[in-house]
Amino acid sequence: SDAICSFVICNDSSLRSQPIIFNPDFFVEKLRHEKPEVFTELVVSNITRLIDLPGAELAQLMGEEDPKLPGANSTASGFFRSLMSLKRKEKGVVFGSPLTEEGIAQVSQLIEYLHKNLRAEGLFRVPGNSIRQQILKDALNSGTDIDLDSGEFHSNDVATLLKMFLGELPEPLLTHKHFHAHLKIADLTLFDEKGNKTSTPDKERQIEALQLLFLILPAPNRSLLKLLLDLLYQTAKKQDKNKMSAHNLALMFAPHILWPRNVTANDLQENITKLNNGVTFMIKHSQKLFKAPAYIRECARLHYLGSRAHTSKDDLDLLTSPGSKELQPLKSQKRSRLDACHQEETQQHTEEALKELFRHVNNMPDSAKKKKLIRQFNKHPTALTPGSEVPTSPAPRRTRSRSFSGLIKRKVLGTPVILERKSRDTTPEPERVSKENVHLLQKCGSPAHMSQVKLKTLEGRKEESCRRMRTRLLSKDSSSL
C-alpha cells in the first residue's frame, strides 16, 4: 500500500503517557524493501566515494561477478578444505543450512542466555562439553523448546555452540561479496598536513564505510550480525571478569564473521592482521555501525516526501488555496537551496584563487612580466585583490583635445568647427564653468539656452586664440627676414 504509517486510536488512559517510538531509519528501511535497486545504487555510490574499488571488485560487491577469494586456486591445503566441506554437508534445519529468520530465532536463545552469563572466565575461548553440546544442537535443529536456565548446560557449552553455528554457515556472516571491501576499509588512514598518508587509522571514515556496507547486507545476515556484535561488545565491557578483550574476541570470531570459507591462515597470511583488526574495530564501535548516515536518511526521506508526496485531500486543498502560491514543493526548494549554496561556494573558491594568484604575482621580482601581469589584473575590476574589498569602477575615458594648429587650419580653410555632442538631460559641472558665466547659468532655465551660451563662449575663445597665433607667426616671419 501507499500508506506511510498506520495510526491506532488508543482509549486506554494508562498507555497515553508512554513515549512515542520513532525510528529515524524508517524511510531507509522502506526504500530498501520497496526499491532495492535504487537503494543499492545510492549506498554503493557513497561507498565508492570512501574506498577505491576497481571494476572487478565493484562488480563482485554488486553481485554481478563471482567473488575471487584467496586460496581458491591453491592445492596446498586441499585435504583440510575437503574435510571442512564434508562437515558442512550434514545440514540440519538450523546448523549447516543457509541463514534464515527461523534459524536466527533459534540461535537468539543462545545469545540471550549468554547475555546473562558474561562473567565466566575464558568465555568463547574455553571449550564446553561435547556431549552436552550435541544434545543442545539436536534440540535446536528439531525446534523443541529448550530451558537453558535449568542448569543443565554451562555457559561455555552455549558459547562454543554459537561459534559452531557460525562456522557451519555456507558463507561468512559478512558474505564473500564484501570481503575485498573490508580489506580496503582497513587501509583507510589519516593524511598529514602535506597530504601524505600516515599509519593512523581514520576512524570516522571507517565507521561511515562500515555503516554503508552493513546497509546492503542481506536482511538475515544484518540482523544476526547486530545481535552478535552487541553480545561481543557487552562481553568486552566485562573483560575484568571474563579476561576476554575485544581483540581476544576478534581472534575467536574473525574466521566465522569475515574469513572466506575453505581457507586457512596460510591463504590469508598477508591480510590476516587486517581482518582481525577489522573485527576488533567492529566490536569496539558496534553501537554506531547499524545507524544509517544522515545523508542516506535525508535522501530516503526526500525520495518519498519530495518526489511523490503521500498527501491527503486536505493537503491538496491546502496547496491549491489562494494564499498558498508562495508554497513550493519540498524537492524544488531543496534543489534551489543546493544550487544557491553551490554557486556561493564556487564564487568563494574563485575569489580565493584570484587573491592567491595576485599574492604570488605581487611577490615576484620586478620584471616586465610582473608589470604585464599586474596590468592584466587591473583590466578586470571584478577580480578582488588582497588589498581591495570592493572592485573599483574603471576610470572614465578622456576625450581627445583638439590642437590650436587644427583650429587655425579649419578657420583659414573655412571648415566648420565640429563640437562635441552634448549628452541628454545633463547639466555642466560647476567646476568647469567660468566665473563670468555663473549668473548666466542662474538666469538660464533650459538646457538649450545654456548650450547656446556655451557655444558662443567657446567660439569667442577660439577666435581670440586664432588672432594670437597669427600675430606670433607674423612676428616670427618678420624677425627671420
GROMACS .gro file of C-alpha atoms in nm:
model
  481
    1SER     CA    1   0.000   0.000   0.000
    2ASP     CA    2   0.100   0.367  -0.036
    3ALA     CA    3   0.038   0.449   0.329
    4ILE     CA    4   0.349   0.560   0.512
    5CYS     CA    5   0.232   0.456   0.856
    6SER     CA    6  -0.080   0.349   1.038
    7PHE     CA    7  -0.246   0.527   1.327
    8VAL     CA    8  -0.424   0.342   1.607
    9ILE     CA    9  -0.653   0.532   1.846
   10CYS     CA   10  -0.596   0.405   2.198
   11ASN     CA   11  -0.859   0.477   2.461
   12ASP     CA   12  -0.657   0.326   2.746
   13SER     CA   13  -0.556   0.620   2.967
   14SER     CA   14  -0.273   0.421   3.125
   15LEU     CA   15  -0.092   0.398   2.790
   16ARG     CA   16  -0.130   0.762   2.683
   17SER     CA   17   0.169   0.873   2.890
   18GLN     CA   18   0.401   0.624   2.720
   19PRO     CA   19   0.669   0.779   2.493
   20ILE     CA   20   0.616   0.758   2.117
   21ILE     CA   21   0.881   0.544   1.948
   22PHE     CA   22   1.014   0.694   1.627
   23ASN     CA   23   1.253   0.506   1.400
   24PRO     CA   24   1.488   0.755   1.229
   25ASP     CA   25   1.573   0.489   0.969
   26PHE     CA   26   1.208   0.434   0.876
   27PHE     CA   27   1.238   0.574   0.522
   28VAL     CA   28   1.573   0.396   0.477
   29GLU     CA   29   1.412   0.060   0.551
   30LYS     CA   30   1.111   0.148   0.338
   31LEU     CA   31   1.333   0.231   0.042
   32ARG     CA   32   1.536  -0.088   0.094
   33HIS     CA   33   1.227  -0.310   0.080
   34GLU     CA   34   1.025  -0.130  -0.186
   35LYS     CA   35   1.302  -0.025  -0.428
   36PRO     CA   36   1.611  -0.235  -0.361
   37GLU     CA   37   1.783  -0.133  -0.686
   38VAL     CA   38   1.753   0.239  -0.611
   39PHE     CA   39   1.864   0.179  -0.253
   40THR     CA   40   2.169  -0.027  -0.356
   41GLU     CA   41   2.277   0.230  -0.614
   42LEU     CA   42   2.250   0.509  -0.355
   43VAL     CA   43   2.458   0.321  -0.095
   44VAL     CA   44   2.722   0.183  -0.331
   45SER     CA   45   2.783   0.524  -0.489
   46ASN     CA   46   2.873   0.656  -0.143
   47ILE     CA   47   3.089   0.351  -0.064
   48THR     CA   48   3.299   0.413  -0.375
   49ARG     CA   49   3.341   0.774  -0.258
   50LEU     CA   50   3.519   0.647   0.055
   51ILE     CA   51   3.716   0.348  -0.071
   52ASP     CA   52   3.873   0.273  -0.407
   53LEU     CA   53   3.713  -0.034  -0.564
   54PRO     CA   54   3.839  -0.137  -0.910
   55GLY     CA   55   3.591  -0.258  -1.168
   56ALA     CA   56   3.618  -0.629  -1.079
   57GLU     CA   57   3.584  -0.573  -0.702
   58LEU     CA   58   3.292  -0.335  -0.755
   59ALA     CA   59   3.119  -0.592  -0.976
   60GLN     CA   60   3.172  -0.853  -0.701
   61LEU     CA   61   3.024  -0.620  -0.439
   62MET     CA   62   2.719  -0.564  -0.660
   63GLY     CA   63   2.683  -0.939  -0.717
   64GLU     CA   64   2.747  -0.910  -1.092
   65GLU     CA   65   3.051  -1.139  -1.076
   66ASP     CA   66   3.150  -1.431  -0.857
   67PRO     CA   67   3.391  -1.318  -0.586
   68LYS     CA   68   3.757  -1.411  -0.638
   69LEU     CA   69   3.882  -1.516  -0.297
   70PRO     CA   70   4.230  -1.601  -0.168
   71GLY     CA   71   4.327  -1.967  -0.177
   72ALA     CA   72   4.077  -2.053  -0.450
   73ASN     CA   73   4.350  -2.182  -0.684
   74SER     CA   74   4.579  -2.324  -0.417
   75THR     CA   75   4.607  -2.701  -0.362
   76ALA     CA   76   4.840  -2.695  -0.062
   77SER     CA   77   4.563  -2.749   0.192
   78GLY     CA   78   4.320  -2.940  -0.026
   79PHE     CA   79   4.267  -3.218   0.226
   80PHE     CA   80   4.186  -2.972   0.505
   81ARG     CA   81   3.934  -2.790   0.285
   82SER     CA   82   3.764  -3.109   0.175
   83LEU     CA   83   3.732  -3.218   0.539
   84MET     CA   84   3.564  -2.889   0.628
   85SER     CA   85   3.325  -2.915   0.336
   86LEU     CA   86   3.227  -3.267   0.438
   87LYS     CA   87   3.136  -3.142   0.782
   88ARG     CA   88   2.904  -2.884   0.632
   89LYS     CA   89   2.722  -3.139   0.417
   90GLU     CA   90   2.540  -3.265   0.725
   91LYS     CA   91   2.278  -2.994   0.709
   92GLY     CA   92   2.001  -2.955   0.960
   93VAL     CA   93   1.711  -2.717   0.999
   94VAL     CA   94   1.940  -2.465   1.169
   95PHE     CA   95   2.301  -2.580   1.162
   96GLY     CA   96   2.471  -2.605   0.822
   97SER     CA   97   2.182  -2.450   0.627
   98PRO     CA   98   2.166  -2.102   0.474
   99LEU     CA   99   2.078  -1.829   0.719
  100THR     CA  100   1.704  -1.780   0.766
  101GLU     CA  101   1.481  -1.592   1.008
  102GLU     CA  102   1.383  -1.926   1.161
  103GLY     CA  103   1.746  -2.013   1.227
  104ILE     CA  104   1.808  -1.671   1.380
  105ALA     CA  105   1.507  -1.718   1.610
  106GLN     CA  106   1.656  -2.043   1.738
  107VAL     CA  107   2.009  -1.909   1.780
  108SER     CA  108   1.885  -1.595   1.953
  109GLN     CA  109   1.804  -1.818   2.252
  110LEU     CA  110   2.178  -1.887   2.287
  111ILE     CA  111   2.264  -1.517   2.262
  112GLU     CA  112   2.000  -1.420   2.518
  113TYR     CA  113   2.133  -1.679   2.763
  114LEU     CA  114   2.495  -1.562   2.719
  115HIS     CA  115   2.397  -1.200   2.795
  116LYS     CA  116   2.308  -1.326   3.145
  117ASN     CA  117   2.635  -1.515   3.190
  118LEU     CA  118   2.916  -1.288   3.072
  119ARG     CA  119   3.133  -1.329   3.380
  120ALA     CA  120   3.257  -1.682   3.302
  121GLU     CA  121   3.635  -1.670   3.266
  122GLY     CA  122   3.758  -1.759   2.917
  123LEU     CA  123   3.413  -1.725   2.761
  124PHE     CA  124   3.425  -1.825   2.388
  125ARG     CA  125   3.784  -1.945   2.440
  126VAL     CA  126   3.740  -2.237   2.679
  127PRO     CA  127   3.557  -2.525   2.501
  128GLY     CA  128   3.247  -2.679   2.655
  129ASN     CA  129   3.137  -3.038   2.698
  130SER     CA  130   3.094  -3.209   2.359
  131ILE     CA  131   2.809  -3.437   2.477
  132ARG     CA  132   2.601  -3.151   2.616
  133GLN     CA  133   2.671  -2.951   2.302
  134GLN     CA  134   2.538  -3.231   2.079
  135ILE     CA  135   2.221  -3.259   2.287
  136LEU     CA  136   2.166  -2.885   2.259
  137LYS     CA  137   2.239  -2.888   1.885
  138ASP     CA  138   1.985  -3.164   1.819
  139ALA     CA  139   1.725  -2.977   2.019
  140LEU     CA  140   1.777  -2.659   1.817
  141ASN     CA  141   1.763  -2.846   1.486
  142SER     CA  142   1.439  -3.020   1.582
  143GLY     CA  143   1.281  -2.697   1.703
  144THR     CA  144   1.196  -2.827   2.052
  145ASP     CA  145   1.173  -2.589   2.344
  146ILE     CA  146   1.490  -2.557   2.550
  147ASP     CA  147   1.519  -2.434   2.906
  148LEU     CA  148   1.875  -2.305   2.919
  149ASP     CA  149   1.823  -2.164   3.270
  150SER     CA  150   1.760  -2.510   3.415
  151GLY     CA  151   2.130  -2.553   3.497
  152GLU     CA  152   2.177  -2.850   3.265
  153PHE     CA  153   2.409  -2.655   3.032
  154HIS     CA  154   2.717  -2.447   3.110
  155SER     CA  155   2.785  -2.104   2.957
  156ASN     CA  156   3.095  -2.248   2.783
  157ASP     CA  157   2.871  -2.511   2.617
  158VAL     CA  158   2.641  -2.241   2.480
  159ALA     CA  159   2.930  -2.014   2.370
  160THR     CA  160   3.104  -2.298   2.183
  161LEU     CA  161   2.777  -2.399   2.015
  162LEU     CA  162   2.725  -2.041   1.895
  163LYS     CA  163   3.068  -2.043   1.730
  164MET     CA  164   2.988  -2.382   1.579
  165PHE     CA  165   2.668  -2.245   1.426
  166LEU     CA  166   2.854  -1.953   1.264
  167GLY     CA  167   3.132  -2.183   1.140
  168GLU     CA  168   2.887  -2.414   0.963
  169LEU     CA  169   2.715  -2.140   0.763
  170PRO     CA  170   2.770  -2.176   0.385
  171GLU     CA  171   2.950  -1.838   0.378
  172PRO     CA  172   3.078  -1.598   0.645
  173LEU     CA  173   2.834  -1.367   0.815
  174LEU     CA  174   2.967  -1.066   0.620
  175THR     CA  175   2.941  -1.265   0.293
  176HIS     CA  176   3.204  -1.335   0.029
  177LYS     CA  177   3.095  -1.039  -0.184
  178HIS     CA  178   3.205  -0.791   0.083
  179PHE     CA  179   3.547  -0.945   0.152
  180HIS     CA  180   3.757  -0.708  -0.063
  181ALA     CA  181   3.564  -0.403   0.057
  182HIS     CA  182   3.655  -0.483   0.419
  183LEU     CA  183   4.021  -0.509   0.325
  184LYS     CA  184   4.001  -0.160   0.172
  185ILE     CA  185   3.826  -0.021   0.481
  186ALA     CA  186   4.112  -0.147   0.697
  187ASP     CA  187   4.352   0.063   0.484
  188LEU     CA  188   4.170   0.393   0.547
  189THR     CA  189   4.420   0.616   0.727
  190LEU     CA  190   4.461   0.985   0.802
  191PHE     CA  191   4.671   1.229   0.598
  192ASP     CA  192   4.925   1.475   0.736
  193GLU     CA  193   4.940   1.849   0.659
  194LYS     CA  194   5.139   1.787   0.341
  195GLY     CA  195   4.882   1.540   0.209
  196ASN     CA  196   5.091   1.230   0.274
  197LYS     CA  197   4.928   0.912   0.402
  198THR     CA  198   5.003   0.821   0.764
  199SER     CA  199   4.969   0.497   0.958
  200THR     CA  200   4.698   0.636   1.188
  201PRO     CA  201   4.357   0.481   1.110
  202ASP     CA  202   4.085   0.722   1.000
  203LYS     CA  203   3.816   0.605   1.241
  204GLU     CA  204   3.545   0.841   1.118
  205ARG     CA  205   3.572   0.724   0.758
  206GLN     CA  206   3.596   0.360   0.867
  207ILE     CA  207   3.276   0.390   1.070
  208GLU     CA  208   3.096   0.561   0.781
  209ALA     CA  209   3.213   0.296   0.532
  210LEU     CA  210   3.101   0.012   0.762
  211GLN     CA  211   2.762   0.178   0.813
  212LEU     CA  212   2.712   0.187   0.438
  213LEU     CA  213   2.839  -0.165   0.383
  214PHE     CA  214   2.613  -0.308   0.652
  215LEU     CA  215   2.313  -0.143   0.483
  216ILE     CA  216   2.347  -0.365   0.177
  217LEU     CA  217   2.393  -0.690   0.367
  218PRO     CA  218   2.111  -0.944   0.331
  219ALA     CA  219   1.849  -0.881   0.598
  220PRO     CA  220   1.909  -1.208   0.794
  221ASN     CA  221   2.287  -1.150   0.795
  222ARG     CA  222   2.245  -0.795   0.917
  223SER     CA  223   2.003  -0.897   1.193
  224LEU     CA  224   2.229  -1.173   1.326
  225LEU     CA  225   2.540  -0.955   1.293
  226LYS     CA  226   2.380  -0.690   1.511
  227LEU     CA  227   2.284  -0.945   1.776
  228LEU     CA  228   2.633  -1.096   1.772
  229LEU     CA  229   2.828  -0.768   1.786
  230ASP     CA  230   2.609  -0.644   2.072
  231LEU     CA  231   2.691  -0.961   2.263
  232LEU     CA  232   3.065  -0.932   2.198
  233TYR     CA  233   3.058  -0.562   2.292
  234GLN     CA  234   2.898  -0.642   2.628
  235THR     CA  235   3.142  -0.928   2.679
  236ALA     CA  236   3.441  -0.700   2.622
  237LYS     CA  237   3.299  -0.449   2.873
  238LYS     CA  238   3.332  -0.718   3.142
  239GLN     CA  239   3.683  -0.824   3.048
  240ASP     CA  240   3.798  -0.768   3.406
  241LYS     CA  241   3.588  -1.077   3.496
  242ASN     CA  242   3.598  -1.298   3.186
  243LYS     CA  243   3.952  -1.198   3.069
  244MET     CA  244   3.825  -1.155   2.711
  245SER     CA  245   3.912  -0.822   2.548
  246ALA     CA  246   3.777  -0.702   2.215
  247HIS     CA  247   4.095  -0.821   2.041
  248ASN     CA  248   4.074  -1.166   2.201
  249LEU     CA  249   3.712  -1.197   2.093
  250ALA     CA  250   3.805  -1.088   1.740
  251LEU     CA  251   4.062  -1.370   1.719
  252MET     CA  252   3.785  -1.615   1.811
  253PHE     CA  253   3.518  -1.482   1.570
  254ALA     CA  254   3.707  -1.337   1.270
  255PRO     CA  255   3.723  -1.681   1.096
  256HIS     CA  256   3.342  -1.709   1.124
  257ILE     CA  257   3.248  -1.347   1.055
  258LEU     CA  258   3.491  -1.237   0.785
  259TRP     CA  259   3.723  -1.510   0.661
  260PRO     CA  260   3.619  -1.676   0.335
  261ARG     CA  261   3.514  -2.038   0.363
  262ASN     CA  262   3.758  -2.324   0.295
  263VAL     CA  263   4.068  -2.111   0.351
  264THR     CA  264   4.349  -2.147   0.601
  265ALA     CA  265   4.564  -1.895   0.784
  266ASN     CA  266   4.838  -1.950   0.522
  267ASP     CA  267   4.600  -1.835   0.247
  268LEU     CA  268   4.538  -1.512   0.438
  269GLN     CA  269   4.894  -1.458   0.555
  270GLU     CA  270   4.918  -1.110   0.402
  271ASN     CA  271   4.578  -0.994   0.524
  272ILE     CA  272   4.516  -1.185   0.846
  273THR     CA  273   4.621  -0.892   1.066
  274LYS     CA  274   4.390  -0.654   0.875
  275LEU     CA  275   4.097  -0.893   0.911
  276ASN     CA  276   4.148  -0.948   1.285
  277ASN     CA  277   4.193  -0.576   1.350
  278GLY     CA  278   3.882  -0.508   1.142
  279VAL     CA  279   3.668  -0.735   1.361
  280THR     CA  280   3.819  -0.574   1.672
  281PHE     CA  281   3.714  -0.235   1.538
  282MET     CA  282   3.360  -0.362   1.471
  283ILE     CA  283   3.327  -0.488   1.829
  284LYS     CA  284   3.450  -0.163   1.984
  285HIS     CA  285   3.223   0.060   1.770
  286SER     CA  286   2.928  -0.176   1.730
  287GLN     CA  287   2.686   0.076   1.883
  288LYS     CA  288   2.740   0.315   1.589
  289LEU     CA  289   2.761   0.079   1.293
  290PHE     CA  290   2.391  -0.001   1.248
  291LYS     CA  291   2.274   0.357   1.205
  292ALA     CA  292   2.236   0.489   0.854
  293PRO     CA  293   2.442   0.804   0.781
  294ALA     CA  294   2.245   1.128   0.798
  295TYR     CA  295   2.266   1.195   0.424
  296ILE     CA  296   2.125   0.848   0.344
  297ARG     CA  297   1.830   0.918   0.575
  298GLU     CA  298   1.771   1.253   0.407
  299CYS     CA  299   1.787   1.106   0.056
  300ALA     CA  300   1.544   0.829   0.150
  301ARG     CA  301   1.307   1.078   0.312
  302LEU     CA  302   1.313   1.310   0.011
  303HIS     CA  303   1.255   1.015  -0.219
  304TYR     CA  304   0.910   0.969  -0.064
  305LEU     CA  305   0.816   1.313   0.064
  306GLY     CA  306   0.980   1.511  -0.215
  307SER     CA  307   0.922   1.314  -0.536
  308ARG     CA  308   0.578   1.163  -0.492
  309ALA     CA  309   0.412   1.302  -0.183
  310HIS     CA  310   0.163   1.084   0.003
  311THR     CA  311  -0.083   1.368   0.051
  312SER     CA  312  -0.441   1.356   0.163
  313LYS     CA  313  -0.726   1.554   0.006
  314ASP     CA  314  -0.691   1.820   0.275
  315ASP     CA  315  -0.324   1.861   0.187
  316LEU     CA  316  -0.411   1.902  -0.181
  317ASP     CA  317  -0.674   2.164  -0.096
  318LEU     CA  318  -0.419   2.349   0.112
  319LEU     CA  319  -0.168   2.352  -0.174
  320THR     CA  320  -0.428   2.483  -0.421
  321SER     CA  321  -0.569   2.754  -0.191
  322PRO     CA  322  -0.530   3.121  -0.300
  323GLY     CA  323  -0.284   3.203  -0.023
  324SER     CA  324  -0.056   2.909  -0.096
  325LYS     CA  325   0.107   3.037  -0.414
  326GLU     CA  326   0.426   3.107  -0.222
  327LEU     CA  327   0.450   2.743  -0.116
  328GLN     CA  328   0.677   2.530  -0.331
  329PRO     CA  329   0.734   2.156  -0.333
  330LEU     CA  330   0.997   2.040  -0.088
  331LYS     CA  331   1.211   1.894  -0.363
  332SER     CA  332   1.229   2.218  -0.563
  333GLN     CA  333   1.312   2.417  -0.250
  334LYS     CA  334   1.585   2.172  -0.164
  335ARG     CA  335   1.726   2.192  -0.516
  336SER     CA  336   1.722   2.573  -0.517
  337ARG     CA  337   1.900   2.584  -0.181
  338LEU     CA  338   2.161   2.341  -0.303
  339ASP     CA  339   2.212   2.540  -0.625
  340ALA     CA  340   2.248   2.866  -0.432
  341CYS     CA  341   2.496   2.708  -0.192
  342HIS     CA  342   2.689   2.561  -0.482
  343GLN     CA  343   2.708   2.896  -0.664
  344GLU     CA  344   2.814   3.078  -0.350
  345GLU     CA  345   3.077   2.816  -0.274
  346THR     CA  346   3.209   2.832  -0.631
  347GLN     CA  347   3.229   3.212  -0.616
  348GLN     CA  348   3.419   3.197  -0.286
  349HIS     CA  349   3.668   2.946  -0.429
  350THR     CA  350   3.717   3.168  -0.735
  351GLU     CA  351   3.781   3.479  -0.527
  352GLU     CA  352   4.026   3.293  -0.300
  353ALA     CA  353   4.212   3.158  -0.604
  354LEU     CA  354   4.235   3.507  -0.757
  355LYS     CA  355   4.364   3.653  -0.431
  356GLU     CA  356   4.623   3.377  -0.402
  357LEU     CA  357   4.731   3.435  -0.762
  358PHE     CA  358   4.761   3.811  -0.704
  359ARG     CA  359   4.978   3.750  -0.395
  360HIS     CA  360   5.201   3.522  -0.597
  361VAL     CA  361   5.239   3.782  -0.876
  362ASN     CA  362   5.300   4.061  -0.624
  363ASN     CA  363   5.583   3.860  -0.460
  364MET     CA  364   5.760   3.805  -0.793
  365PRO     CA  365   6.082   4.001  -0.856
  366ASP     CA  366   6.041   4.323  -1.055
  367SER     CA  367   6.037   4.247  -1.424
  368ALA     CA  368   5.850   4.325  -1.742
  369LYS     CA  369   5.648   4.006  -1.700
  370LYS     CA  370   5.537   4.112  -1.350
  371LYS     CA  371   5.423   4.453  -1.478
  372LYS     CA  372   5.232   4.288  -1.761
  373LEU     CA  373   5.051   4.052  -1.520
  374ILE     CA  374   4.961   4.340  -1.288
  375ARG     CA  375   4.820   4.535  -1.583
  376GLN     CA  376   4.605   4.233  -1.670
  377PHE     CA  377   4.472   4.226  -1.312
  378ASN     CA  378   4.386   4.596  -1.333
  379LYS     CA  379   4.192   4.539  -1.656
  380HIS     CA  380   3.943   4.317  -1.468
  381PRO     CA  381   3.778   4.521  -1.195
  382THR     CA  382   3.577   4.222  -1.075
  383ALA     CA  383   3.888   4.035  -0.965
  384LEU     CA  384   3.939   4.118  -0.600
  385THR     CA  385   4.295   4.170  -0.489
  386PRO     CA  386   4.407   4.114  -0.128
  387GLY     CA  387   4.417   4.487  -0.065
  388SER     CA  388   4.077   4.572  -0.211
  389GLU     CA  389   3.744   4.464  -0.076
  390VAL     CA  390   3.521   4.634  -0.334
  391PRO     CA  391   3.606   4.635  -0.704
  392THR     CA  392   3.683   4.983  -0.834
  393SER     CA  393   3.499   5.113  -1.140
  394PRO     CA  394   3.714   5.183  -1.449
  395ALA     CA  395   3.830   5.545  -1.498
  396PRO     CA  396   3.618   5.749  -1.742
  397ARG     CA  397   3.764   5.773  -2.088
  398ARG     CA  398   3.902   6.117  -2.168
  399THR     CA  399   3.801   6.285  -2.489
  400ARG     CA  400   4.084   6.378  -2.717
  401SER     CA  401   4.158   6.752  -2.710
  402ARG     CA  402   4.193   6.941  -3.037
  403SER     CA  403   4.518   7.127  -3.109
  404PHE     CA  404   4.539   7.500  -3.186
  405SER     CA  405   4.701   7.430  -3.523
  406GLY     CA  406   4.400   7.226  -3.627
  407LEU     CA  407   4.168   7.506  -3.524
  408ILE     CA  408   4.373   7.759  -3.728
  409LYS     CA  409   4.359   7.540  -4.038
  410ARG     CA  410   3.984   7.496  -4.006
  411LYS     CA  411   3.939   7.872  -3.958
  412VAL     CA  412   4.160   7.964  -4.256
  413LEU     CA  413   4.011   7.699  -4.488
  414GLY     CA  414   3.660   7.780  -4.382
  415THR     CA  415   3.588   7.435  -4.233
  416PRO     CA  416   3.311   7.448  -3.973
  417VAL     CA  417   3.420   7.369  -3.621
  418ILE     CA  418   3.285   7.030  -3.502
  419LEU     CA  419   3.186   7.047  -3.144
  420GLU     CA  420   3.127   6.759  -2.910
  421ARG     CA  421   2.776   6.632  -2.876
  422LYS     CA  422   2.610   6.731  -2.562
  423SER     CA  423   2.461   6.446  -2.359
  424ARG     CA  424   2.089   6.447  -2.300
  425ASP     CA  425   1.944   6.571  -1.971
  426THR     CA  426   2.284   6.658  -1.825
  427THR     CA  427   2.400   6.982  -1.672
  428PRO     CA  428   2.758   7.112  -1.688
  429GLU     CA  429   2.968   7.051  -1.381
  430PRO     CA  430   3.009   7.362  -1.165
  431GLU     CA  431   3.391   7.350  -1.158
  432ARG     CA  432   3.411   7.361  -1.539
  433VAL     CA  433   3.205   7.684  -1.569
  434SER     CA  434   3.395   8.013  -1.571
  435LYS     CA  435   3.315   8.288  -1.325
  436GLU     CA  436   3.173   8.525  -1.587
  437ASN     CA  437   2.907   8.269  -1.682
  438VAL     CA  438   2.782   8.199  -1.330
  439HIS     CA  439   2.491   8.440  -1.337
  440LEU     CA  440   2.418   8.346  -1.697
  441LEU     CA  441   2.362   7.992  -1.577
  442GLN     CA  442   2.143   8.114  -1.299
  443LYS     CA  443   1.927   8.308  -1.544
  444CYS     CA  444   1.900   8.027  -1.799
  445GLY     CA  445   1.643   7.775  -1.704
  446SER     CA  446   1.651   7.549  -2.014
  447PRO     CA  447   1.939   7.326  -2.126
  448ALA     CA  448   1.904   7.463  -2.487
  449HIS     CA  449   1.969   7.820  -2.377
  450MET     CA  450   2.267   7.703  -2.168
  451SER     CA  451   2.419   7.518  -2.461
  452GLN     CA  452   2.383   7.825  -2.686
  453VAL     CA  453   2.564   8.042  -2.433
  454LYS     CA  454   2.838   7.785  -2.404
  455LEU     CA  455   2.879   7.766  -2.782
  456LYS     CA  456   2.914   8.143  -2.812
  457THR     CA  457   3.169   8.150  -2.535
  458LEU     CA  458   3.374   7.872  -2.697
  459GLU     CA  459   3.365   8.042  -3.040
  460GLY     CA  460   3.485   8.369  -2.888
  461ARG     CA  461   3.773   8.193  -2.715
  462LYS     CA  462   3.877   8.013  -3.032
  463GLU     CA  463   3.872   8.335  -3.240
  464GLU     CA  464   4.086   8.505  -2.978
  465SER     CA  465   4.336   8.218  -2.986
  466CYS     CA  466   4.348   8.231  -3.367
  467ARG     CA  467   4.433   8.604  -3.357
  468ARG     CA  468   4.713   8.539  -3.112
  469MET     CA  469   4.858   8.261  -3.325
  470ARG     CA  470   4.852   8.481  -3.640
  471THR     CA  471   5.034   8.760  -3.452
  472ARG     CA  472   5.304   8.517  -3.336
  473LEU     CA  473   5.354   8.371  -3.684
  474LEU     CA  474   5.381   8.719  -3.844
  475SER     CA  475   5.629   8.832  -3.581
  476LYS     CA  476   5.845   8.523  -3.644
  477ASP     CA  477   5.841   8.581  -4.021
  478SER     CA  478   5.944   8.946  -3.987
  479SER     CA  479   6.229   8.863  -3.750
  480SER     CA  480   6.362   8.599  -3.989
  481LEU     CA  481   6.365   8.848  -4.275
   0.00000   0.00000   0.00000
